[in-house]
Coordinates of C-alpha atoms and ligand atoms in Angstrom, one line a residue:
M8 CA -19.6 27.7 -12.5
I9 CA -20.7 24.3 -14.5
K10 CA -23.7 24.8 -16.6
I11 CA -26.4 22.2 -17.8
W12 CA -29.1 22.6 -19.4
G13 CA -32.0 19.9 -19.6
R14 CA -35.2 19.7 -17.9
T15 CA -35.5 18.2 -14.8
D16 CA -37.7 15.2 -15.5
S17 CA -35.6 13.3 -17.7
S18 CA -33.5 10.2 -16.6
N19 CA -31.1 10.7 -18.5
V20 CA -30.6 15.1 -17.0
Q21 CA -31.1 13.5 -13.0
K22 CA -28.3 11.3 -13.3
V23 CA -25.8 14.3 -14.0
L24 CA -27.9 16.3 -11.3
W25 CA -27.8 13.6 -8.9
C26 CA -24.1 13.0 -9.5
M27 CA -24.1 17.0 -8.7
G28 CA -25.3 16.5 -5.6
E29 CA -23.2 13.9 -4.3
L30 CA -20.0 15.5 -6.0
G31 CA -21.6 19.1 -3.8
L32 CA -21.5 21.2 -6.9
D33 CA -22.7 24.4 -7.3
F34 CA -24.3 24.8 -11.4
E35 CA -26.5 26.7 -13.0
R36 CA -29.4 24.7 -15.1
V37 CA -31.3 25.8 -18.2
D38 CA -34.4 24.1 -18.9
L39 CA -34.5 22.6 -22.1
G40 CA -35.7 19.5 -23.8
G41 CA -39.6 18.1 -24.1
K42 CA -42.4 21.1 -23.4
F43 CA -39.4 23.3 -22.9
G44 CA -38.2 23.2 -27.0
G45 CA -34.9 24.4 -28.1
N46 CA -32.9 21.0 -28.5
K47 CA -33.2 21.3 -32.7
E48 CA -32.2 24.3 -32.7
T49 CA -29.2 25.2 -34.4
A50 CA -27.4 27.2 -31.6
Y51 CA -28.1 23.5 -29.2
L52 CA -27.5 21.6 -32.1
D53 CA -23.8 22.9 -32.5
M54 CA -23.2 22.3 -28.4
N55 CA -25.1 18.5 -29.5
P56 CA -25.2 17.2 -32.3
N57 CA -28.2 14.5 -30.9
G58 CA -30.2 17.2 -29.9
L59 CA -31.0 15.6 -26.4
V60 CA -30.9 16.8 -23.4
P61 CA -28.4 16.7 -21.1
T62 CA -25.3 18.8 -21.9
I63 CA -22.7 21.3 -20.1
Q64 CA -19.9 23.5 -20.9
V65 CA -16.5 24.4 -18.1
G66 CA -15.4 27.4 -19.6
D67 CA -14.8 27.4 -22.9
F68 CA -15.6 22.8 -22.4
I69 CA -18.4 21.7 -23.5
L70 CA -20.1 17.9 -22.8
W71 CA -22.8 15.4 -23.8
E72 CA -23.8 12.1 -22.9
S73 CA -25.2 11.8 -19.3
N74 CA -23.1 8.9 -18.4
S75 CA -19.6 11.0 -19.8
I76 CA -20.4 13.8 -17.7
M77 CA -20.8 12.0 -15.1
R78 CA -17.4 10.5 -15.1
Y79 CA -15.7 14.2 -16.4
L80 CA -16.6 15.8 -13.3
N81 CA -16.1 13.3 -10.9
E82 CA -12.3 12.9 -11.9
K83 CA -12.0 16.8 -12.3
Y84 CA -13.9 18.1 -9.3
G85 CA -14.0 14.5 -7.3
Q86 CA -10.7 13.9 -7.2
G87 CA -12.7 10.4 -8.3
R88 CA -14.1 9.6 -5.1
L89 CA -17.3 7.9 -7.2
L90 CA -14.9 5.1 -8.7
P91 CA -13.5 2.6 -6.8
A92 CA -9.9 3.4 -7.3
T93 CA -9.0 0.0 -8.8
P94 CA -8.9 -0.9 -12.3
E95 CA -10.9 -3.6 -11.9
G96 CA -13.3 -1.5 -9.3
R97 CA -13.6 0.7 -12.0
A98 CA -14.5 -0.7 -14.6
S99 CA -17.2 -3.1 -12.4
A100 CA -19.1 0.0 -11.8
N101 CA -18.6 1.3 -15.2
R102 CA -19.9 -2.4 -16.9
W103 CA -23.4 -1.6 -14.9
M104 CA -23.2 2.3 -16.2
D105 CA -23.3 0.8 -20.2
W106 CA -25.9 -1.8 -18.7
Q107 CA -28.0 0.8 -18.1
L108 CA -28.0 2.7 -21.6
S109 CA -27.9 -0.7 -23.6
V110 CA -30.0 -3.2 -21.6
L111 CA -32.3 -1.7 -18.5
N112 CA -33.5 1.3 -21.3
G113 CA -34.4 0.0 -23.5
A114 CA -36.4 -2.2 -21.5
M115 CA -37.8 0.0 -19.3
V116 CA -39.0 3.3 -21.5
P117 CA -41.5 1.7 -23.5
L118 CA -43.4 0.8 -20.5
F119 CA -42.8 4.5 -18.7
W120 CA -43.8 6.6 -21.7
N121 CA -46.6 3.8 -22.0
L122 CA -48.2 3.8 -18.7
I123 CA -47.3 8.3 -17.9
R124 CA -46.3 10.3 -20.8
T125 CA -49.3 8.2 -23.0
P126 CA -53.4 9.2 -22.3
P127 CA -55.0 5.2 -21.0
E128 CA -56.9 5.1 -24.1
K129 CA -54.0 5.4 -25.8
R130 CA -52.1 2.7 -24.1
D131 CA -51.5 -0.3 -25.4
P132 CA -51.5 -3.4 -23.2
N133 CA -49.0 -5.8 -25.6
V134 CA -45.7 -3.3 -25.0
V135 CA -46.5 -3.3 -21.2
K136 CA -46.8 -6.5 -20.9
N137 CA -43.9 -6.8 -22.9
A138 CA -42.1 -4.2 -21.5
L139 CA -42.7 -5.5 -17.8
E140 CA -40.9 -9.1 -18.8
K141 CA -38.2 -7.2 -20.4
S142 CA -37.4 -4.5 -17.3
S143 CA -38.0 -8.2 -14.2
D144 CA -35.3 -10.2 -16.7
A145 CA -33.1 -6.4 -15.3
W146 CA -34.1 -5.9 -12.6
R147 CA -33.6 -9.6 -12.1
M148 CA -30.1 -8.9 -12.9
V149 CA -29.2 -6.2 -10.1
E150 CA -31.1 -8.1 -7.4
N151 CA -27.7 -11.4 -8.6
Q152 CA -25.3 -8.6 -8.5
L153 CA -27.0 -7.4 -5.0
A154 CA -26.4 -10.5 -3.4
Q155 CA -22.7 -10.9 -4.6
T156 CA -22.1 -6.5 -3.1
K157 CA -23.5 -4.3 -1.7
Y158 CA -24.3 -1.8 -3.7
L159 CA -23.6 -1.9 -7.9
G160 CA -19.9 -1.5 -8.4
G161 CA -18.1 -3.3 -5.2
D162 CA -19.1 -1.8 -1.7
A163 CA -19.2 2.2 -1.4
F164 CA -22.0 3.3 -3.9
T165 CA -20.8 4.6 -6.8
L166 CA -21.9 6.5 -10.2
G167 CA -22.0 2.5 -11.0
D168 CA -25.0 3.3 -9.2
I169 CA -27.2 6.5 -10.6
P170 CA -28.3 5.4 -13.9
A171 CA -29.8 2.4 -12.8
G172 CA -31.0 3.9 -9.3
V173 CA -32.9 6.6 -11.6
W174 CA -34.8 4.6 -12.7
A175 CA -35.6 2.3 -9.7
Y176 CA -37.7 5.1 -8.9
R177 CA -39.9 5.0 -11.6
W178 CA -38.9 1.0 -11.6
F179 CA -41.3 1.3 -7.9
N180 CA -43.5 4.2 -8.2
L181 CA -45.1 2.9 -12.0
P182 CA -48.6 1.3 -11.2
V183 CA -47.5 -2.1 -12.1
E184 CA -47.1 -5.7 -10.6
R185 CA -43.9 -5.9 -9.4
P186 CA -41.9 -9.2 -8.5
K187 CA -40.6 -9.4 -5.5
F188 CA -36.3 -8.6 -4.7
D189 CA -34.9 -8.3 -1.3
R190 CA -31.9 -6.8 -2.5
L191 CA -33.3 -4.3 -4.5
D192 CA -35.8 -3.4 -2.3
G193 CA -33.1 -3.0 0.4
W194 CA -30.5 -0.9 -1.8
Y195 CA -33.7 1.3 -3.4
K196 CA -34.5 2.5 0.1
G197 CA -30.7 2.7 1.2
L198 CA -30.8 5.8 -2.7
C199 CA -33.9 7.2 -1.5
A200 CA -32.3 8.0 2.1
R201 CA -29.5 10.1 0.6
P202 CA -30.4 13.9 0.1
P203 CA -29.4 14.2 -3.9
Y204 CA -31.8 11.4 -4.5
Q205 CA -34.3 12.5 -2.8
K206 CA -34.1 16.2 -4.3
H207 CA -33.1 15.4 -8.1
I208 CA -34.9 11.7 -8.2
M209 CA -38.0 11.3 -5.6
I210 CA -40.0 14.0 -8.0
P211 CA -43.7 13.4 -9.5
L212 CA -43.0 11.4 -12.5
T213 CA -43.9 13.7 -15.6
Ligands
LIG17 N1 -27.3 8.2 -24.0 C1 -28.0 10.4 -24.2 C2 -29.6 10.0 -24.0 C3 -30.0 11.6 -23.9 C4 -31.4 11.5 -23.9 O1 -32.4 10.4 -24.8 N2 -31.9 12.3 -23.5 C5 -33.1 12.4 -23.8 C6 -34.5 13.3 -22.4 S1 -34.6 12.1 -21.7 C7 -34.4 14.0 -24.9 O2 -33.3 14.4 -24.8 N3 -35.1 13.6 -25.1 C8 -35.8 14.9 -25.9 C9 -36.2 15.7 -25.4 O3 -36.4 16.1 -23.5 O4 -37.0 16.3 -25.7 C10 -27.3 10.7 -22.6 O5 -27.1 9.6 -21.4 O6 -27.1 11.9 -22.4

């Protein structure tokens, strides 16, 4: 049995829950982080020195970092089917996973925090404006990729779609005026038709 620690409204926990849904895996989840706390306690830090969620345990093996967790689960339980078979295909999908951590996250997090996790009177319009511009630029890159391939990592759904896909739900549901990106829209609608996406990602933004 796979055990996962992390609250269900965390984008990084959601990646892993969605991935497990795609792979049809059973798991036991423990609420941790955010309003549940516990992530700075010694017992948890012994498993995950970052004090962040998610962390998973499979037998004696403990792993943190959401993207690494997804790659591990796909390899261990999915015969690698959520990544392309060729080195080039895998690299292309991996690239979009890394891009979410290195680019998209930094653009979207200030937007999300200001509009969802900050009371209206404390929101900073400059932060929102700046983050909206950066996020629009980032989603334009996705739009351009989708002009070349059906999904981010190629012509089939892969792990490459999951990190950005988690944030796409936030992007399309934040109260902001978004530039119109037709391919992004179509890709997002396709994700919305996937049952694990509906179950783990399409939940109220908190
Ligand atoms: N790079 C890490 C980042 C993990 C992370 O930032 N997790 C956030 C939630 S999305 C967290 O633990 N925040 C503290 C909390 O929930 O209390 C990963 O991808 O797993």
